[in-house]
XYZ file of C-alpha atoms in Angstrom:
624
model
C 18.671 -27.543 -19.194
C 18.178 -23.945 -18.857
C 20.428 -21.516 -16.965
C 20.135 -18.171 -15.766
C 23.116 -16.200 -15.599
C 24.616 -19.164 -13.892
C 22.075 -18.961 -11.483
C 20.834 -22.643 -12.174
C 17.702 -24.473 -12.524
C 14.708 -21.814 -13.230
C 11.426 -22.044 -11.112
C 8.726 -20.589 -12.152
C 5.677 -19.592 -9.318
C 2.629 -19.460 -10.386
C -0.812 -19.742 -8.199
C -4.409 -18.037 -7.772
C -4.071 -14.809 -5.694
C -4.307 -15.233 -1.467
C -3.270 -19.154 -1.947
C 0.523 -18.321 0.163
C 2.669 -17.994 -3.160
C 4.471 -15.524 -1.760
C 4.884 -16.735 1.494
C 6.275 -19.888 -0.096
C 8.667 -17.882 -2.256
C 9.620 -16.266 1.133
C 10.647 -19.723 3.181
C 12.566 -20.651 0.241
C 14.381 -18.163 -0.754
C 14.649 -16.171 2.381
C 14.264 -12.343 0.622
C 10.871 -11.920 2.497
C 9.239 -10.595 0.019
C 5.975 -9.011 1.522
C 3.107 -10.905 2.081
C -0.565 -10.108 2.377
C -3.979 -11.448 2.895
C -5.581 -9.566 -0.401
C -5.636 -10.506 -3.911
C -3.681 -8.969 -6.325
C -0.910 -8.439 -3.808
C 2.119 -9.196 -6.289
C 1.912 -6.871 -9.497
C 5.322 -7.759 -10.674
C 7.862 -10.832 -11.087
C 10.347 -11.158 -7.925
C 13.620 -13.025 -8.410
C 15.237 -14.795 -5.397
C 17.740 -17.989 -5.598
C 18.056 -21.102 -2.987
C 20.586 -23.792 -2.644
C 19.496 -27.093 -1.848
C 22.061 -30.551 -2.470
C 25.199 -27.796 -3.530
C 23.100 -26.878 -6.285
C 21.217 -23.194 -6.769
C 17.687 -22.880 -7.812
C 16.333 -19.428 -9.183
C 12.981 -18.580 -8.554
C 10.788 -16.149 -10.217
C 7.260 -15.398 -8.458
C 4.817 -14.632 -10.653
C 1.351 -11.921 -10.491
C -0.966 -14.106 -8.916
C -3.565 -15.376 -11.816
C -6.901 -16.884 -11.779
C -7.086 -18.028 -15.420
C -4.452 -18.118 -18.364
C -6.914 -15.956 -20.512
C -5.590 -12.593 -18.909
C -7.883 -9.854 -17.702
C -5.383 -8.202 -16.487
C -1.934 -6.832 -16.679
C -0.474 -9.172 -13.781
C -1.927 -12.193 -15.475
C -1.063 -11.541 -18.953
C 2.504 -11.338 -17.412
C 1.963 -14.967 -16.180
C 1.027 -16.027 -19.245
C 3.584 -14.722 -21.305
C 5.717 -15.843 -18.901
C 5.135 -19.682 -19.016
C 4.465 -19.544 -22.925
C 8.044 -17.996 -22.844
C 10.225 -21.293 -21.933
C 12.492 -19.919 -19.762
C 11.200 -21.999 -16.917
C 12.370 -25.582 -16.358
C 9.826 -26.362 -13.744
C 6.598 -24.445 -13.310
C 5.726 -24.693 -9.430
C 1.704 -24.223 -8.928
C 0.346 -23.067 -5.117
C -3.124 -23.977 -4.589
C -5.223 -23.581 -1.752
C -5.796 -26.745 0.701
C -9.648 -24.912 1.561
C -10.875 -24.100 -1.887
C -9.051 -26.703 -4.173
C -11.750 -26.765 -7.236
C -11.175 -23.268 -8.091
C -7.570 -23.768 -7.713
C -7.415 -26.740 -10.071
C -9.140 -24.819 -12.802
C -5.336 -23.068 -13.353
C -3.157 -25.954 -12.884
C -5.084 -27.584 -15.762
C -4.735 -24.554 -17.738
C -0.788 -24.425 -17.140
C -0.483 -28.672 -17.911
C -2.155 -27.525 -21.066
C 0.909 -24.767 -22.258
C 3.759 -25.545 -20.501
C 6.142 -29.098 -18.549
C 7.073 -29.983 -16.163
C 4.603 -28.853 -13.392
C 4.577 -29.753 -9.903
C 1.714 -28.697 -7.402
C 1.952 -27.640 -4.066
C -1.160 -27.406 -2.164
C -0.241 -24.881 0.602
C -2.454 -24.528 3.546
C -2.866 -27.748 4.820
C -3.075 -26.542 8.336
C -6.033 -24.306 7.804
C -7.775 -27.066 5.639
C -7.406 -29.360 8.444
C -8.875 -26.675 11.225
C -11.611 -26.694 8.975
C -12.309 -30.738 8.469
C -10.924 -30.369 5.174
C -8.558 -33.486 3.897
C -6.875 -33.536 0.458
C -5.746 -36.611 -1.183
C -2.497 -35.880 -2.414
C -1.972 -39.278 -4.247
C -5.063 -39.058 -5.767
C -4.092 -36.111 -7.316
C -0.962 -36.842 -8.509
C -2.462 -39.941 -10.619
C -5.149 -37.866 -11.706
C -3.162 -34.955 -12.656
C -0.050 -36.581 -13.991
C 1.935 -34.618 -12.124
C 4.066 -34.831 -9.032
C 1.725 -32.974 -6.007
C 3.001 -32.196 -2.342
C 1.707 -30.551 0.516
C 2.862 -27.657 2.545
C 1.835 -25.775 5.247
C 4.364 -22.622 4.345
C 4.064 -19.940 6.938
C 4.835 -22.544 9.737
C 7.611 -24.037 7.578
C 5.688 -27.655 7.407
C 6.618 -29.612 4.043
C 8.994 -27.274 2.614
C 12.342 -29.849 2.684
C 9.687 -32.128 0.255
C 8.828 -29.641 -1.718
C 12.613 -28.845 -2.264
C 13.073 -32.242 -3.238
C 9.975 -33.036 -5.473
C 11.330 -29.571 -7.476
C 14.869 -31.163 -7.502
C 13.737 -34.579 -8.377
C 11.159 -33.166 -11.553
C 14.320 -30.750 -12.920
C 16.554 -33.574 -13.168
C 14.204 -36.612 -14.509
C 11.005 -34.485 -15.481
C 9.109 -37.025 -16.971
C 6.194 -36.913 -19.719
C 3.485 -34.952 -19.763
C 0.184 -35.683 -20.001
C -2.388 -35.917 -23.114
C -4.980 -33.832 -22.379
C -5.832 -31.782 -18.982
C -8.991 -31.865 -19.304
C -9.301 -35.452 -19.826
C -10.679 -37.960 -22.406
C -13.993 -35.642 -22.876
C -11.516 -32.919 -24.461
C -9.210 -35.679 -26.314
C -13.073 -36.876 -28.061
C -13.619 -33.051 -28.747
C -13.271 -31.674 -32.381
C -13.739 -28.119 -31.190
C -11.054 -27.981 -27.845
C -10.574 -24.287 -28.449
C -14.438 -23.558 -27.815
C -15.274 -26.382 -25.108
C -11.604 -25.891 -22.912
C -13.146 -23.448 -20.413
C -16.117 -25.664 -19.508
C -14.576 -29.007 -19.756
C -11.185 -27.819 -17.491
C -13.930 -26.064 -15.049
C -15.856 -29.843 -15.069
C -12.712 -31.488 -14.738
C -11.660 -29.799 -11.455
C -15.119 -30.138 -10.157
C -14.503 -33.704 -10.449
C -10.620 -34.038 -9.362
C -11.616 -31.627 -6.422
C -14.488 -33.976 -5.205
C -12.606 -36.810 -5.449
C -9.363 -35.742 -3.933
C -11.131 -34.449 -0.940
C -13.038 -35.065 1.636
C -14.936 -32.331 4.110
C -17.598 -31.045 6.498
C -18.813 -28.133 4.472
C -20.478 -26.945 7.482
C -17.999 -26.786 9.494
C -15.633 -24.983 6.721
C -17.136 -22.095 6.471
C -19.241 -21.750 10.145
C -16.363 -19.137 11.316
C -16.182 -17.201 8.279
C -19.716 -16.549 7.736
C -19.655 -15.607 11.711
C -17.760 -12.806 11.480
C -18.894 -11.714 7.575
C -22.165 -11.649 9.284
C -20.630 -8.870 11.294
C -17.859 -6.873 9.360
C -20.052 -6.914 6.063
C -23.493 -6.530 6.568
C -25.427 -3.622 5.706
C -26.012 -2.822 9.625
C -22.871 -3.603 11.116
C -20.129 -3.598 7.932
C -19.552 0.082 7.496
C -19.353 1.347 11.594
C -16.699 -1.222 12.709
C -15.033 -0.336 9.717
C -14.733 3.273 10.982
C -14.107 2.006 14.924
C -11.113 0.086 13.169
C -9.649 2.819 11.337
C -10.503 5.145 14.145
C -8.655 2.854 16.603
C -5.717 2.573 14.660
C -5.618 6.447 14.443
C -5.812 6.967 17.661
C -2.690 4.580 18.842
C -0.251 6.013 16.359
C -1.565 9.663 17.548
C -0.826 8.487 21.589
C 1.596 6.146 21.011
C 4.142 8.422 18.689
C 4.006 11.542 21.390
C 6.730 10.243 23.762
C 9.041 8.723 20.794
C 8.722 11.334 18.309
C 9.759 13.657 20.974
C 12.432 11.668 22.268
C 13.865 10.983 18.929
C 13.647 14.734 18.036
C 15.814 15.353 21.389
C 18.390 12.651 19.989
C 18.374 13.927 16.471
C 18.307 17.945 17.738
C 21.090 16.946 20.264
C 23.583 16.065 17.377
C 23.332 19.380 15.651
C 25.680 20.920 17.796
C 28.621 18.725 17.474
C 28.135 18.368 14.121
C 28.254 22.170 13.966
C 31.711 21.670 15.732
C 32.877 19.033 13.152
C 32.552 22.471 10.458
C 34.197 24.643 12.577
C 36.862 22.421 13.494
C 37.468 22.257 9.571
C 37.523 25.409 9.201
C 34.570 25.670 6.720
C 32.986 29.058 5.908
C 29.843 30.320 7.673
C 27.491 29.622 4.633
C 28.802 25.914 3.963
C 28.083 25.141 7.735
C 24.505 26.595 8.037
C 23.455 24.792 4.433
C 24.111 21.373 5.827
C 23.626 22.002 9.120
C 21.149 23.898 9.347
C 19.270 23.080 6.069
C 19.891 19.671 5.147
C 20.519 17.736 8.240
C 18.058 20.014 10.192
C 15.562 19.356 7.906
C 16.219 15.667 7.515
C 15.992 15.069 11.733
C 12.985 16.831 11.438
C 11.051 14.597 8.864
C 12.640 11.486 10.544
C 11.721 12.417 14.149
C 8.202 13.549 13.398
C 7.569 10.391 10.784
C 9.187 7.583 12.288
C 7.348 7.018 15.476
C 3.525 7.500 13.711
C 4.586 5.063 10.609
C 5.963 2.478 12.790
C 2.724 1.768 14.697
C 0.376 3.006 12.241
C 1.893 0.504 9.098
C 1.852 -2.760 11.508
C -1.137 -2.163 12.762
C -3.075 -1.727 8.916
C -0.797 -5.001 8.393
C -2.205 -6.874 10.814
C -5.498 -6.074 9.571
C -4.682 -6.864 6.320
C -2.797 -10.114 7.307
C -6.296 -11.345 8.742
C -8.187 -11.008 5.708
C -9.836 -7.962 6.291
C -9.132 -5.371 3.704
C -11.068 -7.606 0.495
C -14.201 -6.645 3.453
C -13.094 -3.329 3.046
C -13.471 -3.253 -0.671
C -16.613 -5.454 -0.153
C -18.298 -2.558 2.100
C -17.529 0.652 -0.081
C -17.772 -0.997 -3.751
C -21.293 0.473 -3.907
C -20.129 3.318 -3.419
C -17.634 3.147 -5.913
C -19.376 1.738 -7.989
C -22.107 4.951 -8.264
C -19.131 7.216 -8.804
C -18.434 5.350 -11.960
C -14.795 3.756 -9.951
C -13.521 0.465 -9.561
C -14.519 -1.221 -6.172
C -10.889 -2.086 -5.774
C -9.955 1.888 -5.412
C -10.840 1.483 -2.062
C -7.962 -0.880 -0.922
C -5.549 1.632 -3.039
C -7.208 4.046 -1.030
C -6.634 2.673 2.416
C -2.732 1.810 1.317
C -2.600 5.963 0.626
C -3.327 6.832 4.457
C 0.272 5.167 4.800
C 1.805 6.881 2.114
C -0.230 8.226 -1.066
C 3.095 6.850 -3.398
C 2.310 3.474 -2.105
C -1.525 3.720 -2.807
C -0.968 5.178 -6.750
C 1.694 1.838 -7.393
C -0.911 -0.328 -5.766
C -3.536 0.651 -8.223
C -2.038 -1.762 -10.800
C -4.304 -4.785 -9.244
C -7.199 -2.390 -11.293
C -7.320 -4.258 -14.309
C -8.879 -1.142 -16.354
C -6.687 1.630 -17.684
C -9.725 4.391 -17.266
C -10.373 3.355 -13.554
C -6.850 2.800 -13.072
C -6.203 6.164 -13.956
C -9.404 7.466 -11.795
C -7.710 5.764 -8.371
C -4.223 7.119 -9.516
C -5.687 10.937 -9.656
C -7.581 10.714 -6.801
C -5.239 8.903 -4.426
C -4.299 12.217 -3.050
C -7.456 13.014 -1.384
C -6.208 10.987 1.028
C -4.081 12.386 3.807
C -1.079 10.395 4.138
C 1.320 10.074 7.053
C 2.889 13.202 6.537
C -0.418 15.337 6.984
C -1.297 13.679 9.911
C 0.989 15.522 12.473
C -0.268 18.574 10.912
C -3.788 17.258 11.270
C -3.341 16.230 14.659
C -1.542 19.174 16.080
C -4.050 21.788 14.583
C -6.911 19.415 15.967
C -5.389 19.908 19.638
C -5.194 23.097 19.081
C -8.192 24.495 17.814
C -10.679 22.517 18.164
C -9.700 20.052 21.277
C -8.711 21.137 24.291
C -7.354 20.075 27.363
C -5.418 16.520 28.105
C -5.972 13.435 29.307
C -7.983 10.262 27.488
C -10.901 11.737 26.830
C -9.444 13.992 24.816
C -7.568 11.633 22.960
C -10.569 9.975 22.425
C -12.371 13.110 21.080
C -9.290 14.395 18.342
C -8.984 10.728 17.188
C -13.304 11.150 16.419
C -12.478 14.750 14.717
C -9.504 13.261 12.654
C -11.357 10.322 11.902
C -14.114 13.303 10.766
C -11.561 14.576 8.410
C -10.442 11.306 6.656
C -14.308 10.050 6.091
C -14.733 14.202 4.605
C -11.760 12.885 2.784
C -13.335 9.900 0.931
C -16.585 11.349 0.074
C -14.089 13.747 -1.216
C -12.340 10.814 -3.342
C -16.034 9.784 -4.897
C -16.809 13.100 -5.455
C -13.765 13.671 -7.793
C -13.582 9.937 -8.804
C -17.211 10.393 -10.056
C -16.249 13.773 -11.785
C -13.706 12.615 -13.779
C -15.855 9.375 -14.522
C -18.371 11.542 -15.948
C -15.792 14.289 -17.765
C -12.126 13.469 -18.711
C -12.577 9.610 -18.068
C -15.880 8.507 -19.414
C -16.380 4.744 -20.310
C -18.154 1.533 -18.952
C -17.704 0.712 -15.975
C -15.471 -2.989 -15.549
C -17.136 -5.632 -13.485
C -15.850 -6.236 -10.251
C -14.413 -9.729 -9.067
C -12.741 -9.911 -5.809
C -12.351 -12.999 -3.415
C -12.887 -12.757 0.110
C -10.327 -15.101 1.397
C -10.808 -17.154 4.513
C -9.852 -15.204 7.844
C -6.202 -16.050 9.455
C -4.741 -15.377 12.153
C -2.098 -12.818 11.937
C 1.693 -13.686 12.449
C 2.362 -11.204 14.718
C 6.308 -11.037 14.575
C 6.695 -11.314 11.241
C 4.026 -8.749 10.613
C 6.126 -6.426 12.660
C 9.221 -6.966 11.294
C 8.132 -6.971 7.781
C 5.982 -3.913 7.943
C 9.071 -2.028 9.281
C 11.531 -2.883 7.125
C 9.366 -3.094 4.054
C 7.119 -0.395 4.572
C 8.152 2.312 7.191
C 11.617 2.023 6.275
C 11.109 2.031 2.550
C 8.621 4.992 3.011
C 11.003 7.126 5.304
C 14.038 6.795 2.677
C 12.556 8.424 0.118
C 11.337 11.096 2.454
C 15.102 11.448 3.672
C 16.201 11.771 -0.363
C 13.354 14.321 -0.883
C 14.021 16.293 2.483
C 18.167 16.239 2.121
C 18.257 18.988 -0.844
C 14.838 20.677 0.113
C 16.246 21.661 3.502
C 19.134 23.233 1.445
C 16.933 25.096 -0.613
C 14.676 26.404 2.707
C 17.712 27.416 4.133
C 18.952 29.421 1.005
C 15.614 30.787 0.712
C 15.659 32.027 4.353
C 18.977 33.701 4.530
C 19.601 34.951 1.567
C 18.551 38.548 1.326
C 17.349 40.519 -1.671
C 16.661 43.954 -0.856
C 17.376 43.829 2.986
C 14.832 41.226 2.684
C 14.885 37.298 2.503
C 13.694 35.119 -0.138
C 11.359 33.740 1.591
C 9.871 36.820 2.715
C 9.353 38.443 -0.415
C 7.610 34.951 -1.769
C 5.607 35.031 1.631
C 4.484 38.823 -0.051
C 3.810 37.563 -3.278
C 1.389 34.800 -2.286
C -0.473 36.967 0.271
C -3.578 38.106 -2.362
C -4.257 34.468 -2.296
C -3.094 32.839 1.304
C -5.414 36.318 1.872
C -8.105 35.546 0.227
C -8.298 31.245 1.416
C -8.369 32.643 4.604
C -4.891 31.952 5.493
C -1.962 34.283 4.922
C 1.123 34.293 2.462
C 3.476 32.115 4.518
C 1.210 29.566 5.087
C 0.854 29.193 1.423
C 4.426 29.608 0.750
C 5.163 26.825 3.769
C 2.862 24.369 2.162
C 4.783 24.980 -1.034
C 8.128 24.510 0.684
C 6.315 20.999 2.413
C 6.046 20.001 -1.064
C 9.138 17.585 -0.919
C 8.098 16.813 2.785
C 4.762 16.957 4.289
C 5.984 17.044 7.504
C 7.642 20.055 7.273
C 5.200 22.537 6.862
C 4.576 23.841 10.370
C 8.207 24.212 11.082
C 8.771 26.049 7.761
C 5.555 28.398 9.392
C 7.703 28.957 12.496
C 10.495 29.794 10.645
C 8.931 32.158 8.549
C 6.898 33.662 11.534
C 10.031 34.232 12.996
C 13.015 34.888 11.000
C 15.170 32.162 12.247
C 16.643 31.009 9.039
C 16.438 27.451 10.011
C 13.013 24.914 10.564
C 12.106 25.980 13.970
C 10.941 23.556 16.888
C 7.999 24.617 19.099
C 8.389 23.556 22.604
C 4.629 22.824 23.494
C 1.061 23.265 21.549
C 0.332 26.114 23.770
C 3.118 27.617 22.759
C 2.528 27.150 19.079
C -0.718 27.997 19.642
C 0.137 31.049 21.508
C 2.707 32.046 18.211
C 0.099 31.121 16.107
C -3.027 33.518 17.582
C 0.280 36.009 17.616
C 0.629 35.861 14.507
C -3.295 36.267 13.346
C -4.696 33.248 13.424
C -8.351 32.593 14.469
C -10.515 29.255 14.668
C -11.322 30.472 10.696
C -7.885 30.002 9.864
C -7.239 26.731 11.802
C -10.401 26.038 9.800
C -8.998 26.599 6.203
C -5.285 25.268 7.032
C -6.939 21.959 8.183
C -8.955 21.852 4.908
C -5.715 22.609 3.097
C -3.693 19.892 4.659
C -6.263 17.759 3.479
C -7.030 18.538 0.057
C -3.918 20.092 -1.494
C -0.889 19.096 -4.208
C 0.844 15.405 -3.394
C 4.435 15.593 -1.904
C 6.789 14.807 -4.579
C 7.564 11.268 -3.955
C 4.041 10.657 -4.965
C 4.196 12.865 -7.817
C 7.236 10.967 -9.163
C 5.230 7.957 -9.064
C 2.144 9.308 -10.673
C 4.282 10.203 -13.720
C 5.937 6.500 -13.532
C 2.843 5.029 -13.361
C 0.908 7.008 -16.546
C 4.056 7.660 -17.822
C 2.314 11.282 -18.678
C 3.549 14.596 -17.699
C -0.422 15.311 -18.385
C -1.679 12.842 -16.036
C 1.006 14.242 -13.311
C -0.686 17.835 -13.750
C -3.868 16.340 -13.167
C -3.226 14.288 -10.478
C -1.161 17.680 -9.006
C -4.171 20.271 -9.921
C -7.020 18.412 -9.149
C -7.020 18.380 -5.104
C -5.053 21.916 -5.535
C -7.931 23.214 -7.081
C -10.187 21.672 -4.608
C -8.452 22.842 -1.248
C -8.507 26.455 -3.028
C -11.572 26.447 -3.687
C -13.131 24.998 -0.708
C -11.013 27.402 1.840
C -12.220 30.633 -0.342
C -15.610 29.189 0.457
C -15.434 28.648 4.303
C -13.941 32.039 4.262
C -16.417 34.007 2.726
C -18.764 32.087 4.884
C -17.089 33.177 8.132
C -16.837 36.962 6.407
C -20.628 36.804 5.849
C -21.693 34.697 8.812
């Protein structure tokens, strides 16, 4: 027997995407990995370990696969995988509501690798549906042991942790021929294997179950009828998205601001703590000032909007929803020479554009790959979107209450929909320029609708997501706060740093409509989107330090000071939009192509495009 680093018994997880592999992996090992209700969700292997009788399992979850003949990276990773050996059981999920195209891949895995056991997960939805599966029936057909599960309420997991324990230590023989006796009569397997395993889980799926088709499938075509038709599919989208956009705008006001007091509040103290010491003037205003300034800034204004807006897209795509997504704007894509799958990297980047370039692996081709990587950026994140929101108030929405809520949630909304026609616009450029080629077909299920699990959901998309998302930020923001801070006290000339780089990008901030510190502030964002309209206060006025504004009015007040018209509110908000990625993302871009050339690209491509368009709107005003 096989042993990992004294791990024990290796179990290998294999399973069509959306069948509950990972949430199985989850209940077993207890690492919650993230789950989600859209294929293609895990890219790469996850390790975790149980213990079950005194004795440790190891199990390694692998990309979720439809065939063993890969198409794409994640399933060529499966492949290798089980050709490899290291396993000592190969555990198969299937899905209790769609079992023939599930079959199809256990057959393919009896055929390379033993033992095998299936699990067919989703017994409860199966049964909501009038759906019963025979689980004896497929054991004697298959040859293999089969149990059932219901994972994500915990149902059948203590059998499935025995069947696994039972197959490592007396795993049996295997069968003679998957596919049956047609294939073991067959002179030419190699040629026939696709039809005859595709025949023989039409069969084994007919007779293992039993089902009102009609009643299966009456929900799901319900509500396809109304989230992806040609009428109705592409406006609730937008009342979705909008919705969500407008509870993280009202629902992060009161905690941002109370976590800025809490954050602010500690300055002081810690500002003691240096003096205290003893340490020179310059040490405490770096990290006081600088870094840990800077870094209660980012956290304050990026906590509150990430932790409603991530559980909120989570819920959504817990239910099923985001394949509709992809199913509503893969026209689209597909006449801008991109992959219909962009659009769920797409949607991922309004979180955080890093997580939308790594979750353009589930493109299986490099060129369109590449496309959704370079354009992923188009896409405000959650960093622009304080900036977006508190220009919005400003300039363009004014007064309080609901309705206007209502109304700068509509005008943001505005800006992200500018945003994606944006995103085909440059997808289809490059399509037709750097990255010509054929454009791949596009296969994506729409898996049945579930209800959400609201608590895990939440707890997941926190720690997972928000969490995950805000560390990096913190890393980033740490030593660019100490290089803000260096930039805006020390003096060359009588003059700061930052002032004579506010003087050398005027000519252009000049020209875009904007000025030379707003330029230079975007630059100095670069590490930290959220920091740009502090680092504008601060250069506005000479506080060495990120500088809080105490109301819009104010800021707007500072800002109209300062020169700024509904022209330059204009061009800034068309900036913020379409301008370089922070450098998290950037990191990732060049992990991901593993090409300082691609990172350029994917750096100058919506530079080039926010320049150009804010010289445009503001020769318009000029002329107009």
């Amino acid at each position: 027997m096989k042993e990992t680093n004294g791990t024990g018994p290796v179990i290998a997880l294999v399973g069509n995407p959306n069948v509950g592999k990972s949430t199985v992996f989850n209940a077993l090992t207890n690492l919650r990995q993230h789950t989600g209700n859209w294929p293609g969700k895990t890219v790469e292997t996850a390790r975790g370990v149980y213990t079950y009788h005194d004795r440790t399992y190891t199990l390694v979850d692998l990309p979720g696969t439809y065939s063993l003949h890969p198409g794409s990276a994640e399933e060529e990773v499966t492949r290798d995988y089980l050709r490899g050996g290291e396993a000592d059981v190969t555990l198969v999920v299937a899905d209790a509501t769609c079992l023939e195209r599930n079959l199809a891949l256990v057959l393919q895995v009896l055929e390379v690798t033993w033992p095998v056991v299936l699990c067919v997960n989703l017994l409860d939805e199966a049964e909501k549906k009038g759906i019963r599966v025979d689980l004896n029936v497929l054991s004697e057909e298959l040859g293999c042991p089969v149990t059932g599960a219901a994972a994500r309420g915990g149902r059948g997991l203590d059998a499935l942790r025995q069947v696994l324990e039972d197959t490592v230590r007396r795993p049996g023989s295997p069968p003679e021929c998957p596919a049956g006796s047609a294939c073991r009569e067959c002179g030419e397997c190699e040629e026939c294997r696709t039809a005859l395993l595709m025949a023989r889980a039409s069969a084994l799926a007919a007779k293992a179950t039993d089902m009102d088709r009609e009643r299966a499938s009456r929900r799901d075509r319900k509500l396809d009828r109304l989230l992806t038709s040609r009428g109705t599919g592409i406006p609730v989208m937008l009342l979705l998205l909008a919705g969500i956009l407008w509870l993280t705008m009202v629902g992060a006001n009161v905690p941002s601001e109370k976590l800025s007091e809490l954050l602010m509040g500690l300055q002081e103290p810690l500002r003691g703590a240096f003096q205290a010491l003893g340490a020179p003037w310059w040490l405490e205003g770096a990290l006081v000032d600088g870094v840990y300034r800077t870094v209660a800034w980012v956290v304050s204004v990026m906590l509150p909007p990430m932790a409603i807006f991530f559980p909120l897209f989570t819920l959504l795509e817990d239910a099923g929803y985001l394949p509709r997504v992809a199913f509503n704007l893969d026209h689209f894509f597909k006449r801008a020479g991109a992959h219909g799958r962009q659009s769920l990297t797409m949607c991922m980047g309004l979180g955080c554009n890093a997580c939308g370039v790594m979750g353009c692996r589930i493109i299986q081709s490099p060129r369109e790959r590449l496309i959704a990587i370079l354009t992923n950026a188009f896409i405000p994140c959650n960093g622009r979107l304080p900036t977006l929101t508190a220009l919005i108030a400003m300039f363009f929405v004014t007064g309080s209450g609901l309705w206007s809520s209502f109304a700068s949630a509509a005008l943001l909304m505005g800006c992200i929909v500018l945003s994606v026609a944006v995103t085909l616009w440059a997808s289809r450029f490059l399509a037709g320029t750097v990255l010509k080629g054929e454009s791949s077909s596009f296969s994506l299920e729409l898996p049945p609708y579930r209800a959400p699990q609201v608590g895990q959901v939440l707890i997941r998309s926190i720690l997972d997501r928000t969490l995950f998302v805000l560390g990096r930020a913190v890393v980033v923001a740490a030593p660019a706060g100490l290089l803000i801070w260096i930039a805006a006290n020390v003096t060359i000339g009588g003059e700061s740093i930052l002032l004579h780089l506010a003087d050398f990008f005027q000519p252009l901030g000049g020209l875009m409509g904007l000025d030379g510190m707003i330029l230079l502030a975007f630059l100095l964002g670069f590490p930290a989107n959220e920091i740009v309209v502090p680092c504008i206060l601060m250069g506005y006025l000479s506080t060495g330090s990120l500088t809080e504004y105490g109301s819009l009015s104010e800021l707007h007040g500072l800002l109209a000071a300062h020169g700024w018209t509904a022209a330059t509110a204009v061009c800034a908000l068309v900036f913020t939009l379409f301008h370089f990625p922070c450098g998290t993302t950037c990191l990732t871009v060049f992990r991901e192509t593993k090409s300082i050339k691609w990172t350029a690209a994917a750096v100058l491509l919506p530079t080039a495009v926010g320049v150009g368009a804010c010289i445009l709107i503001h020769l318009c005003c000029i002329l107009f």
